[in-house]
Structures are given as structure tokens and as C-alpha cells.
């Protein structure tokens, strides 16, 4: 008999054309499955060596290996729900493995030659967990995740849609504002850094209250008393930063932002 090797959660050993599968369960039950290419058998026994009391067994003829593995999985599902058969004092089962998943979930076809899915999760504590699901279990998981997407995560999607709508409104507001004729006035700040200098020196708003877009298309003022100061001096602010910049106000949940948009040539 050849050495044992892991296959789809089973311990496999071969003897000629015979394949012997073994799966040891936490409650002291061991499931043995034997396949010879045309027929097979599945048994759940109390002892891992195969000589203990038989708890259940399957038929011995299957139309193909897929039907054989289906019967084996059914026996495992049944045996896993039995009480512990360990001798001596009973002990509490270990806590279920849990943790936050890091990165993506790897999904691969089952390695046992049957319609199974192997899902591998890498946890943030460094552990790796592989779950082997039957076709029916995978379909059930997909359905339940879809249900989560419809209900649990719908509020998050609604929030994202509101944010996108606010961005569109800001863009429309910028397009509708007419840039005043500044040919007869002194030039205001040009670059974003010059604008930040004007805000600090003239209005007392330091950089701690400022957020700038990566492309410097806008500078956002967040927090008090900076926002109230600029709103109270809105006319003075507009004059100080023209013609390259123009101000606007955006209402956020529980607060107001002052957004200084850069005026690009039409």
C-alpha cells in the first residue's frame, strides 16, 4: 500500500487499483471510503483503524466516482453531527476558527475529481483556512452573499450614490458660475500654494484646516472656526482669491465645507 496523501480533505492511500480514503472527525468518528474503479463502500467507525464499531455504511455499487464521493460526503455530514465518542471525561469543543480575512479569497476547483469548490481564506493573524464545499453548498453560499448585497450593504451603496450626486452638483455649480471681468483689478493668487498663503495671512486659516485635490482643482476648508470665518467674510474672500479661484459652500452631514474651486480657461 502506498503512502498516504491528502486529497480534498481526505487521507488517501492506494493499493493497486484500490483507493482507500479516510477522514477523521473531531468527535472520534472516522469515515472510511473504498473505491476500486467500479464499486465502492463507505463506512463510519468509532476507531480510526477501521476495527471499531460500525455506525453507518453505504451501498457498494455506484454509477461513477462522482456518485461514490456524493455518498461519502453524506456519511461525513451525518457522522459529524453525532455526539463525541472519545473515551473518558468529555471536554468542550474548541472555539470555531475565526478572524478577519486579508486580501482576496482564492477559489479553486476541488482536487477530489468531483464537483467541489475549495475556498482558501488568509487571515490577518497569518493563518490560512481552506473550506471544501459541495456544489449545493457553494450555490447556497452564493445565494446568501447575494442576499447580503441586497439588504445589509444596500445602505452603504445608497450613501455612495448620495456622495456621487453631491459631486455632480458641485460640478454643475462650477460650470454655472460666471468668471468676472478682472482686467481692471489686481491679480489674485495663482497656484494652490499661493492660495493657502492668502488664506493664512489674510483670514487666519492655517493649513491644518485645508484639504487639496491631487490636481489642485479645488481646495476644501473643513472645521471650525475656519469655515465660519470664511462664510462671514464671503464677499471679501471672493475678491481676495479672484480671478483664479472662486468659493462655494457644500453641506455635509452635520457640517459645512467651504470649497475653493480653480477657474480654468474656457
mmCIF file of N, CA, C and O in Angstrom, residues 51-146:
data_model
loop_
_atom_site.group_PDB
_atom_site.id
_atom_site.type_symbol
_atom_site.label_atom_id
_atom_site.label_comp_id
_atom_site.label_asym_id
_atom_site.label_seq_id
_atom_site.Cartn_x
_atom_site.Cartn_y
_atom_site.Cartn_z
ATOM 1 N N UNK A 51 -11.351 -0.915 12.848
ATOM 2 C CA UNK A 51 -11.783 -2.152 13.511
ATOM 3 C C UNK A 51 -12.841 -1.878 14.570
ATOM 4 O O UNK A 51 -13.326 -2.790 15.206
ATOM 5 N N UNK A 52 -13.190 -0.611 14.776
ATOM 6 C CA UNK A 52 -14.171 -0.280 15.805
ATOM 7 C C UNK A 52 -15.595 -0.536 15.340
ATOM 8 O O UNK A 52 -15.852 -1.012 14.234
ATOM 9 N N UNK A 53 -16.542 -0.190 16.188
ATOM 10 C CA UNK A 53 -17.960 -0.407 15.908
ATOM 11 C C UNK A 53 -18.395 0.428 14.718
ATOM 12 O O UNK A 53 -18.109 1.614 14.625
ATOM 13 N N UNK A 54 -19.102 -0.212 13.770
ATOM 14 C CA UNK A 54 -19.607 0.492 12.601
ATOM 15 C C UNK A 54 -20.884 1.234 12.970
ATOM 16 O O UNK A 54 -21.832 0.649 13.486
ATOM 17 N N UNK A 55 -20.918 2.527 12.685
ATOM 18 C CA UNK A 55 -22.094 3.339 12.994
ATOM 19 C C UNK A 55 -23.055 3.404 11.815
ATOM 20 O O UNK A 55 -24.265 3.381 11.994
ATOM 21 N N UNK A 56 -22.527 3.484 10.618
ATOM 22 C CA UNK A 56 -23.358 3.522 9.420
ATOM 23 C C UNK A 56 -22.509 3.132 8.230
ATOM 24 O O UNK A 56 -21.270 3.196 8.279
ATOM 25 N N UNK A 57 -23.151 2.703 7.164
ATOM 26 C CA UNK A 57 -22.436 2.348 5.940
ATOM 27 C C UNK A 57 -23.339 2.612 4.750
ATOM 28 O O UNK A 57 -24.567 2.731 4.884
ATOM 29 N N UNK A 58 -22.727 2.705 3.567
ATOM 30 C CA UNK A 58 -23.477 2.999 2.355
ATOM 31 C C UNK A 58 -23.595 1.745 1.503
ATOM 32 O O UNK A 58 -23.047 0.695 1.818
ATOM 33 N N UNK A 59 -24.283 1.900 0.390
ATOM 34 C CA UNK A 59 -24.338 0.811 -0.576
ATOM 35 C C UNK A 59 -22.963 0.597 -1.200
ATOM 36 O O UNK A 59 -22.059 1.422 -1.027
ATOM 37 N N UNK A 60 -22.804 -0.461 -1.969
ATOM 38 C CA UNK A 60 -21.487 -0.808 -2.507
ATOM 39 C C UNK A 60 -21.387 -0.613 -4.012
ATOM 40 O O UNK A 60 -20.305 -0.786 -4.575
ATOM 41 N N UNK A 61 -22.469 -0.275 -4.681
ATOM 42 C CA UNK A 61 -22.422 -0.083 -6.127
ATOM 43 C C UNK A 61 -22.819 1.353 -6.453
ATOM 44 O O UNK A 61 -23.842 1.848 -5.986
ATOM 45 N N UNK A 62 -21.991 2.006 -7.282
ATOM 46 C CA UNK A 62 -22.246 3.385 -7.689
ATOM 47 C C UNK A 62 -22.053 3.480 -9.197
ATOM 48 O O UNK A 62 -21.235 2.766 -9.774
ATOM 49 N N UNK A 63 -22.801 4.393 -9.802
ATOM 50 C CA UNK A 63 -22.711 4.506 -11.261
ATOM 51 C C UNK A 63 -21.379 5.093 -11.715
ATOM 52 O O UNK A 63 -20.913 4.837 -12.809
ATOM 53 N N UNK A 64 -20.758 5.920 -10.862
ATOM 54 C CA UNK A 64 -19.467 6.505 -11.198
ATOM 55 C C UNK A 64 -18.818 7.033 -9.920
ATOM 56 O O UNK A 64 -19.397 6.939 -8.830
ATOM 57 N N UNK A 65 -17.608 7.567 -10.049
ATOM 58 C CA UNK A 65 -16.874 8.050 -8.879
ATOM 59 C C UNK A 65 -17.533 9.268 -8.266
ATOM 60 O O UNK A 65 -17.440 9.496 -7.053
ATOM 61 N N UNK A 66 -18.202 10.086 -9.078
ATOM 62 C CA UNK A 66 -18.894 11.255 -8.532
ATOM 63 C C UNK A 66 -19.995 10.828 -7.573
ATOM 64 O O UNK A 66 -20.151 11.404 -6.489
ATOM 65 N N UNK A 67 -20.764 9.781 -7.945
ATOM 66 C CA UNK A 67 -21.811 9.279 -7.053
ATOM 67 C C UNK A 67 -21.199 8.682 -5.792
ATOM 68 O O UNK A 67 -21.753 8.820 -4.688
ATOM 69 N N UNK A 68 -20.042 8.047 -5.939
ATOM 70 C CA UNK A 68 -19.338 7.493 -4.776
ATOM 71 C C UNK A 68 -18.950 8.589 -3.792
ATOM 72 O O UNK A 68 -19.188 8.481 -2.579
ATOM 73 N N UNK A 69 -18.371 9.689 -4.310
ATOM 74 C CA UNK A 69 -17.969 10.782 -3.426
ATOM 75 C C UNK A 69 -19.186 11.496 -2.825
ATOM 76 O O UNK A 69 -19.132 11.990 -1.705
ATOM 77 N N UNK A 70 -20.287 11.553 -3.567
ATOM 78 C CA UNK A 70 -21.501 12.149 -3.004
ATOM 79 C C UNK A 70 -21.966 11.356 -1.794
ATOM 80 O O UNK A 70 -22.326 11.927 -0.750
ATOM 81 N N UNK A 71 -21.944 10.029 -1.892
ATOM 82 C CA UNK A 71 -22.324 9.181 -0.760
ATOM 83 C C UNK A 71 -21.355 9.369 0.409
ATOM 84 O O UNK A 71 -21.767 9.423 1.574
ATOM 85 N N UNK A 72 -20.058 9.508 0.089
ATOM 86 C CA UNK A 72 -19.070 9.699 1.151
ATOM 87 C C UNK A 72 -19.320 11.005 1.895
ATOM 88 O O UNK A 72 -19.224 11.076 3.129
ATOM 89 N N UNK A 73 -19.634 12.065 1.144
ATOM 90 C CA UNK A 73 -19.905 13.349 1.792
ATOM 91 C C UNK A 73 -21.150 13.284 2.670
ATOM 92 O O UNK A 73 -21.210 13.887 3.743
ATOM 93 N N UNK A 74 -22.177 12.569 2.231
ATOM 94 C CA UNK A 74 -23.394 12.426 3.035
ATOM 95 C C UNK A 74 -23.098 11.703 4.345
ATOM 96 O O UNK A 74 -23.616 12.071 5.405
ATOM 97 N N UNK A 75 -22.274 10.677 4.279
ATOM 98 C CA UNK A 75 -21.902 9.952 5.506
ATOM 99 C C UNK A 75 -21.105 10.864 6.433
ATOM 100 O O UNK A 75 -21.305 10.870 7.654
ATOM 101 N N UNK A 76 -20.185 11.664 5.865
ATOM 102 C CA UNK A 76 -19.416 12.599 6.689
ATOM 103 C C UNK A 76 -20.339 13.617 7.353
ATOM 104 O O UNK A 76 -20.215 13.912 8.544
ATOM 105 N N UNK A 77 -21.298 14.158 6.597
ATOM 106 C CA UNK A 77 -22.224 15.141 7.173
ATOM 107 C C UNK A 77 -23.011 14.537 8.323
ATOM 108 O O UNK A 77 -23.241 15.192 9.350
ATOM 109 N N UNK A 78 -23.448 13.296 8.163
ATOM 110 C CA UNK A 78 -24.204 12.636 9.219
ATOM 111 C C UNK A 78 -23.328 12.363 10.425
ATOM 112 O O UNK A 78 -23.687 12.655 11.578
ATOM 113 N N UNK A 79 -22.126 11.834 10.184
ATOM 114 C CA UNK A 79 -21.245 11.449 11.293
ATOM 115 C C UNK A 79 -20.746 12.668 12.061
ATOM 116 O O UNK A 79 -20.537 12.602 13.276
ATOM 117 N N UNK A 80 -20.553 13.789 11.378
ATOM 118 C CA UNK A 80 -20.033 14.979 12.043
ATOM 119 C C UNK A 80 -21.013 15.534 13.067
ATOM 120 O O UNK A 80 -20.614 16.252 13.990
ATOM 121 N N UNK A 81 -22.302 15.211 12.932
ATOM 122 C CA UNK A 81 -23.316 15.715 13.861
ATOM 123 C C UNK A 81 -23.581 14.762 15.018
ATOM 124 O O UNK A 81 -24.437 15.055 15.862
ATOM 125 N N UNK A 82 -22.868 13.644 15.071
ATOM 126 C CA UNK A 82 -23.038 12.704 16.188
ATOM 127 C C UNK A 82 -22.311 13.220 17.430
ATOM 128 O O UNK A 82 -21.364 14.000 17.330
ATOM 129 N N UNK A 83 -22.734 12.807 18.629
ATOM 130 C CA UNK A 83 -22.018 13.212 19.851
ATOM 131 C C UNK A 83 -20.623 12.612 19.881
ATOM 132 O O UNK A 83 -20.278 11.710 19.097
ATOM 133 N N UNK A 84 -19.798 13.087 20.788
ATOM 134 C CA UNK A 84 -18.416 12.619 20.877
ATOM 135 C C UNK A 84 -18.363 11.163 21.312
ATOM 136 O O UNK A 84 -19.102 10.723 22.196
ATOM 137 N N UNK A 85 -17.469 10.407 20.674
ATOM 138 C CA UNK A 85 -17.258 9.015 21.029
ATOM 139 C C UNK A 85 -15.898 8.798 21.686
ATOM 140 O O UNK A 85 -15.437 7.670 21.801
ATOM 141 N N UNK A 86 -15.238 9.888 22.108
ATOM 142 C CA UNK A 86 -13.973 9.755 22.804
ATOM 143 C C UNK A 86 -14.210 9.116 24.166
ATOM 144 O O UNK A 86 -15.205 9.382 24.839
ATOM 145 N N UNK A 87 -13.288 8.283 24.612
ATOM 146 C CA UNK A 87 -13.395 7.638 25.924
ATOM 147 C C UNK A 87 -12.955 8.622 27.001
ATOM 148 O O UNK A 87 -12.149 9.514 26.768
ATOM 149 N N UNK A 88 -13.480 8.468 28.200
ATOM 150 C CA UNK A 88 -13.066 9.301 29.323
ATOM 151 C C UNK A 88 -13.942 10.524 29.443
ATOM 152 O O UNK A 88 -15.043 10.608 28.888
ATOM 153 N N UNK A 89 -13.449 11.493 30.225
ATOM 154 C CA UNK A 89 -14.223 12.699 30.500
ATOM 155 C C UNK A 89 -14.421 13.509 29.223
ATOM 156 O O UNK A 89 -13.532 13.621 28.402
ATOM 157 N N UNK A 90 -15.633 14.051 29.095
ATOM 158 C CA UNK A 90 -15.924 14.890 27.952
ATOM 159 C C UNK A 90 -15.272 16.267 28.118
ATOM 160 O O UNK A 90 -15.171 16.791 29.216
ATOM 161 N N UNK A 91 -14.806 16.814 27.041
ATOM 162 C CA UNK A 91 -14.229 18.153 27.068
ATOM 163 C C UNK A 91 -14.999 19.020 26.086
ATOM 164 O O UNK A 91 -15.569 18.530 25.113
ATOM 165 N N UNK A 92 -14.982 20.307 26.337
ATOM 166 C CA UNK A 92 -15.662 21.229 25.440
ATOM 167 C C UNK A 92 -14.932 21.310 24.110
ATOM 168 O O UNK A 92 -13.710 21.225 24.049
ATOM 169 N N UNK A 93 -15.705 21.476 23.069
ATOM 170 C CA UNK A 93 -15.097 21.611 21.744
ATOM 171 C C UNK A 93 -14.315 22.916 21.657
ATOM 172 O O UNK A 93 -14.598 23.875 22.367
ATOM 173 N N UNK A 94 -13.298 22.915 20.815
ATOM 174 C CA UNK A 94 -12.520 24.125 20.627
ATOM 175 C C UNK A 94 -13.389 25.200 19.986
ATOM 176 O O UNK A 94 -14.353 24.912 19.273
ATOM 177 N N UNK A 95 -13.036 26.444 20.263
ATOM 178 C CA UNK A 95 -13.775 27.545 19.658
ATOM 179 C C UNK A 95 -13.610 27.510 18.137
ATOM 180 O O UNK A 95 -12.571 27.135 17.617
ATOM 181 N N UNK A 96 -14.663 27.903 17.454
ATOM 182 C CA UNK A 96 -14.613 27.925 15.990
ATOM 183 C C UNK A 96 -13.524 28.886 15.516
ATOM 184 O O UNK A 96 -13.320 29.944 16.108
ATOM 185 N N UNK A 97 -12.845 28.489 14.465
ATOM 186 C CA UNK A 97 -11.800 29.331 13.905
ATOM 187 C C UNK A 97 -12.430 30.565 13.285
ATOM 188 O O UNK A 97 -13.406 30.472 12.529
ATOM 189 N N UNK A 98 -11.920 31.723 13.630
ATOM 190 C CA UNK A 98 -12.478 32.958 13.096
ATOM 191 C C UNK A 98 -11.423 34.033 13.020
ATOM 192 O O UNK A 98 -10.384 33.948 13.686
ATOM 193 N N UNK A 99 -11.672 35.023 12.247
ATOM 194 C CA UNK A 99 -10.741 36.131 12.123
ATOM 195 C C UNK A 99 -11.068 36.963 10.902
ATOM 196 O O UNK A 99 -11.907 36.590 10.071
ATOM 197 N N UNK A 100 -10.392 38.083 10.778
ATOM 198 C CA UNK A 100 -10.601 38.984 9.650
ATOM 199 C C UNK A 100 -9.806 38.500 8.446
ATOM 200 O O UNK A 100 -8.627 38.157 8.555
ATOM 201 N N UNK A 101 -10.449 38.460 7.291
ATOM 202 C CA UNK A 101 -9.804 37.972 6.076
ATOM 203 C C UNK A 101 -8.939 39.075 5.479
ATOM 204 O O UNK A 101 -9.356 40.231 5.384
ATOM 205 N N UNK A 102 -7.715 38.712 5.115
ATOM 206 C CA UNK A 102 -6.785 39.653 4.488
ATOM 207 C C UNK A 102 -6.753 39.399 2.984
ATOM 208 O O UNK A 102 -6.609 38.260 2.541
ATOM 209 N N UNK A 103 -6.896 40.457 2.209
ATOM 210 C CA UNK A 103 -6.793 40.312 0.760
ATOM 211 C C UNK A 103 -7.975 39.570 0.156
ATOM 212 O O UNK A 103 -9.079 39.537 0.715
ATOM 213 N N UNK A 104 -7.742 38.929 -0.978
ATOM 214 C CA UNK A 104 -8.798 38.253 -1.714
ATOM 215 C C UNK A 104 -8.957 36.805 -1.260
ATOM 216 O O UNK A 104 -8.075 36.242 -0.620
ATOM 217 N N UNK A 105 -10.086 36.216 -1.619
ATOM 218 C CA UNK A 105 -10.356 34.807 -1.346
ATOM 219 C C UNK A 105 -10.009 34.008 -2.588
ATOM 220 O O UNK A 105 -10.479 34.321 -3.686
ATOM 221 N N UNK A 106 -9.181 32.976 -2.435
ATOM 222 C CA UNK A 106 -8.809 32.120 -3.562
ATOM 223 C C UNK A 106 -9.877 31.035 -3.731
ATOM 224 O O UNK A 106 -10.233 30.349 -2.776
ATOM 225 N N UNK A 107 -10.391 30.887 -4.944
ATOM 226 C CA UNK A 107 -11.400 29.874 -5.253
ATOM 227 C C UNK A 107 -10.850 28.957 -6.339
ATOM 228 O O UNK A 107 -10.470 29.416 -7.411
ATOM 229 N N UNK A 108 -10.802 27.649 -6.029
ATOM 230 C CA UNK A 108 -10.256 26.667 -6.960
ATOM 231 C C UNK A 108 -11.220 25.488 -7.081
ATOM 232 O O UNK A 108 -11.977 25.206 -6.143
ATOM 233 N N UNK A 109 -11.200 24.782 -8.213
ATOM 234 C CA UNK A 109 -11.989 23.545 -8.304
ATOM 235 C C UNK A 109 -11.476 22.526 -7.297
ATOM 236 O O UNK A 109 -10.303 22.531 -6.922
ATOM 237 N N UNK A 110 -12.361 21.655 -6.820
ATOM 238 C CA UNK A 110 -11.954 20.635 -5.857
ATOM 239 C C UNK A 110 -10.915 19.696 -6.433
ATOM 240 O O UNK A 110 -10.877 19.442 -7.642
ATOM 241 N N UNK A 111 -10.053 19.187 -5.579
ATOM 242 C CA UNK A 111 -8.976 18.294 -6.031
ATOM 243 C C UNK A 111 -9.376 16.831 -6.002
ATOM 244 O O UNK A 111 -8.581 15.963 -6.326
ATOM 245 N N UNK A 112 -10.602 16.526 -5.612
ATOM 246 C CA UNK A 112 -11.015 15.134 -5.489
ATOM 247 C C UNK A 112 -11.670 14.562 -6.728
ATOM 248 O O UNK A 112 -12.175 13.460 -6.703
ATOM 249 N N UNK A 113 -11.704 15.313 -7.848
ATOM 250 C CA UNK A 113 -12.296 14.806 -9.066
ATOM 251 C C UNK A 113 -13.806 14.844 -9.076
ATOM 252 O O UNK A 113 -14.450 14.171 -9.881
ATOM 253 N N UNK A 114 -14.430 15.614 -8.168
ATOM 254 C CA UNK A 114 -15.888 15.733 -8.098
ATOM 255 C C UNK A 114 -16.238 17.216 -8.111
ATOM 256 O O UNK A 114 -15.373 18.061 -7.890
ATOM 257 N N UNK A 115 -17.528 17.553 -8.377
ATOM 258 C CA UNK A 115 -17.913 18.977 -8.405
ATOM 259 C C UNK A 115 -17.839 19.617 -7.022
ATOM 260 O O UNK A 115 -18.824 19.710 -6.304
ATOM 261 N N UNK A 116 -16.663 20.037 -6.635
ATOM 262 C CA UNK A 116 -16.457 20.701 -5.355
ATOM 263 C C UNK A 116 -15.687 21.998 -5.574
ATOM 264 O O UNK A 116 -15.008 22.155 -6.584
ATOM 265 N N UNK A 117 -15.814 22.908 -4.621
ATOM 266 C CA UNK A 117 -15.070 24.163 -4.668
ATOM 267 C C UNK A 117 -14.206 24.258 -3.424
ATOM 268 O O UNK A 117 -14.646 23.933 -2.321
ATOM 269 N N UNK A 118 -12.963 24.672 -3.602
ATOM 270 C CA UNK A 118 -12.051 24.876 -2.485
ATOM 271 C C UNK A 118 -11.822 26.380 -2.326
ATOM 272 O O UNK A 118 -11.275 27.028 -3.213
ATOM 273 N N UNK A 119 -12.286 26.938 -1.208
ATOM 274 C CA UNK A 119 -12.127 28.357 -0.914
ATOM 275 C C UNK A 119 -11.050 28.517 0.151
ATOM 276 O O UNK A 119 -11.160 27.934 1.231
ATOM 277 N N UNK A 120 -10.013 29.271 -0.141
ATOM 278 C CA UNK A 120 -8.917 29.479 0.797
ATOM 279 C C UNK A 120 -8.928 30.920 1.280
ATOM 280 O O UNK A 120 -8.891 31.851 0.483
ATOM 281 N N UNK A 121 -8.999 31.092 2.607
ATOM 282 C CA UNK A 121 -9.008 32.405 3.230
ATOM 283 C C UNK A 121 -7.691 32.597 3.980
ATOM 284 O O UNK A 121 -7.281 31.722 4.747
ATOM 285 N N UNK A 122 -7.026 33.710 3.776
ATOM 286 C CA UNK A 122 -5.849 34.080 4.555
ATOM 287 C C UNK A 122 -6.276 35.120 5.581
ATOM 288 O O UNK A 122 -6.833 36.153 5.220
ATOM 289 N N UNK A 123 -6.045 34.828 6.872
ATOM 290 C CA UNK A 123 -6.468 35.721 7.938
ATOM 291 C C UNK A 123 -5.351 36.698 8.287
ATOM 292 O O UNK A 123 -4.169 36.460 7.997
ATOM 293 N N UNK A 124 -5.731 37.797 8.902
ATOM 294 C CA UNK A 124 -4.744 38.831 9.224
ATOM 295 C C UNK A 124 -3.744 38.368 10.277
ATOM 296 O O UNK A 124 -2.693 38.983 10.426
ATOM 297 N N UNK A 125 -4.058 37.287 11.018
ATOM 298 C CA UNK A 125 -3.097 36.791 12.004
ATOM 299 C C UNK A 125 -2.118 35.787 11.400
ATOM 300 O O UNK A 125 -1.308 35.193 12.101
ATOM 301 N N UNK A 126 -2.188 35.604 10.076
ATOM 302 C CA UNK A 126 -1.225 34.741 9.395
ATOM 303 C C UNK A 126 -1.720 33.342 9.101
ATOM 304 O O UNK A 126 -1.109 32.623 8.317
ATOM 305 N N UNK A 127 -2.835 32.930 9.714
ATOM 306 C CA UNK A 127 -3.346 31.593 9.453
ATOM 307 C C UNK A 127 -4.030 31.523 8.095
ATOM 308 O O UNK A 127 -4.526 32.518 7.585
ATOM 309 N N UNK A 128 -4.055 30.330 7.520
ATOM 310 C CA UNK A 128 -4.727 30.094 6.254
ATOM 311 C C UNK A 128 -5.760 28.992 6.454
ATOM 312 O O UNK A 128 -5.470 27.958 7.062
ATOM 313 N N UNK A 129 -6.979 29.210 5.972
ATOM 314 C CA UNK A 129 -8.076 28.268 6.152
ATOM 315 C C UNK A 129 -8.641 27.911 4.787
ATOM 316 O O UNK A 129 -8.941 28.793 3.980
ATOM 317 N N UNK A 130 -8.776 26.619 4.497
ATOM 318 C CA UNK A 130 -9.356 26.156 3.246
ATOM 319 C C UNK A 130 -10.662 25.429 3.539
ATOM 320 O O UNK A 130 -10.693 24.500 4.353
ATOM 321 N N UNK A 131 -11.744 25.851 2.885
ATOM 322 C CA UNK A 131 -13.055 25.232 3.041
ATOM 323 C C UNK A 131 -13.390 24.488 1.750
ATOM 324 O O UNK A 131 -13.238 25.033 0.653
ATOM 325 N N UNK A 132 -13.844 23.255 1.873
ATOM 326 C CA UNK A 132 -14.220 22.446 0.716
ATOM 327 C C UNK A 132 -15.735 22.335 0.703
ATOM 328 O O UNK A 132 -16.344 21.820 1.636
ATOM 329 N N UNK A 133 -16.368 22.851 -0.354
ATOM 330 C CA UNK A 133 -17.820 22.915 -0.443
ATOM 331 C C UNK A 133 -18.314 22.053 -1.594
ATOM 332 O O UNK A 133 -17.693 22.010 -2.664
ATOM 333 N N UNK A 134 -19.449 21.389 -1.386
ATOM 334 C CA UNK A 134 -20.098 20.693 -2.483
ATOM 335 C C UNK A 134 -20.755 21.714 -3.402
ATOM 336 O O UNK A 134 -20.841 22.905 -3.086
ATOM 337 N N UNK A 135 -21.213 21.248 -4.543
ATOM 338 C CA UNK A 135 -21.874 22.150 -5.485
ATOM 339 C C UNK A 135 -23.096 22.807 -4.844
ATOM 340 O O UNK A 135 -23.333 24.009 -5.005
ATOM 341 N N UNK A 136 -23.880 22.034 -4.089
ATOM 342 C CA UNK A 136 -25.070 22.593 -3.441
ATOM 343 C C UNK A 136 -24.691 23.615 -2.379
ATOM 344 O O UNK A 136 -25.332 24.668 -2.247
ATOM 345 N N UNK A 137 -23.636 23.327 -1.592
ATOM 346 C CA UNK A 137 -23.205 24.275 -0.568
ATOM 347 C C UNK A 137 -22.678 25.564 -1.197
ATOM 348 O O UNK A 137 -22.918 26.660 -0.687
ATOM 349 N N UNK A 138 -21.946 25.442 -2.314
ATOM 350 C CA UNK A 138 -21.433 26.638 -2.992
ATOM 351 C C UNK A 138 -22.580 27.491 -3.528
ATOM 352 O O UNK A 138 -22.557 28.730 -3.438
ATOM 353 N N UNK A 139 -23.609 26.829 -4.100
ATOM 354 C CA UNK A 139 -24.777 27.571 -4.582
ATOM 355 C C UNK A 139 -25.481 28.277 -3.430
ATOM 356 O O UNK A 139 -25.931 29.433 -3.564
ATOM 357 N N UNK A 140 -25.602 27.600 -2.289
ATOM 358 C CA UNK A 140 -26.256 28.197 -1.122
ATOM 359 C C UNK A 140 -25.464 29.395 -0.610
ATOM 360 O O UNK A 140 -26.042 30.429 -0.246
ATOM 361 N N UNK A 141 -24.122 29.274 -0.598
ATOM 362 C CA UNK A 141 -23.280 30.385 -0.153
ATOM 363 C C UNK A 141 -23.428 31.577 -1.084
ATOM 364 O O UNK A 141 -23.551 32.727 -0.641
ATOM 365 N N UNK A 142 -23.432 31.328 -2.387
ATOM 366 C CA UNK A 142 -23.595 32.410 -3.361
ATOM 367 C C UNK A 142 -24.930 33.121 -3.163
ATOM 368 O O UNK A 142 -25.008 34.356 -3.207
ATOM 369 N N UNK A 143 -25.989 32.345 -2.935
ATOM 370 C CA UNK A 143 -27.312 32.928 -2.731
ATOM 371 C C UNK A 143 -27.348 33.792 -1.481
ATOM 372 O O UNK A 143 -27.919 34.898 -1.486
ATOM 373 N N UNK A 144 -26.716 33.335 -0.391
ATOM 374 C CA UNK A 144 -26.750 34.095 0.856
ATOM 375 C C UNK A 144 -25.909 35.370 0.753
ATOM 376 O O UNK A 144 -26.274 36.409 1.314
ATOM 377 N N UNK A 145 -24.786 35.316 0.047
ATOM 378 C CA UNK A 145 -23.988 36.528 -0.148
ATOM 379 C C UNK A 145 -24.758 37.528 -1.001
ATOM 380 O O UNK A 145 -24.733 38.734 -0.750
ATOM 381 N N UNK A 146 -25.487 37.036 -2.008
ATOM 382 C CA UNK A 146 -26.311 37.924 -2.825
ATOM 383 C C UNK A 146 -27.381 38.595 -1.971
ATOM 384 O O UNK A 146 -27.673 39.791 -2.131
#
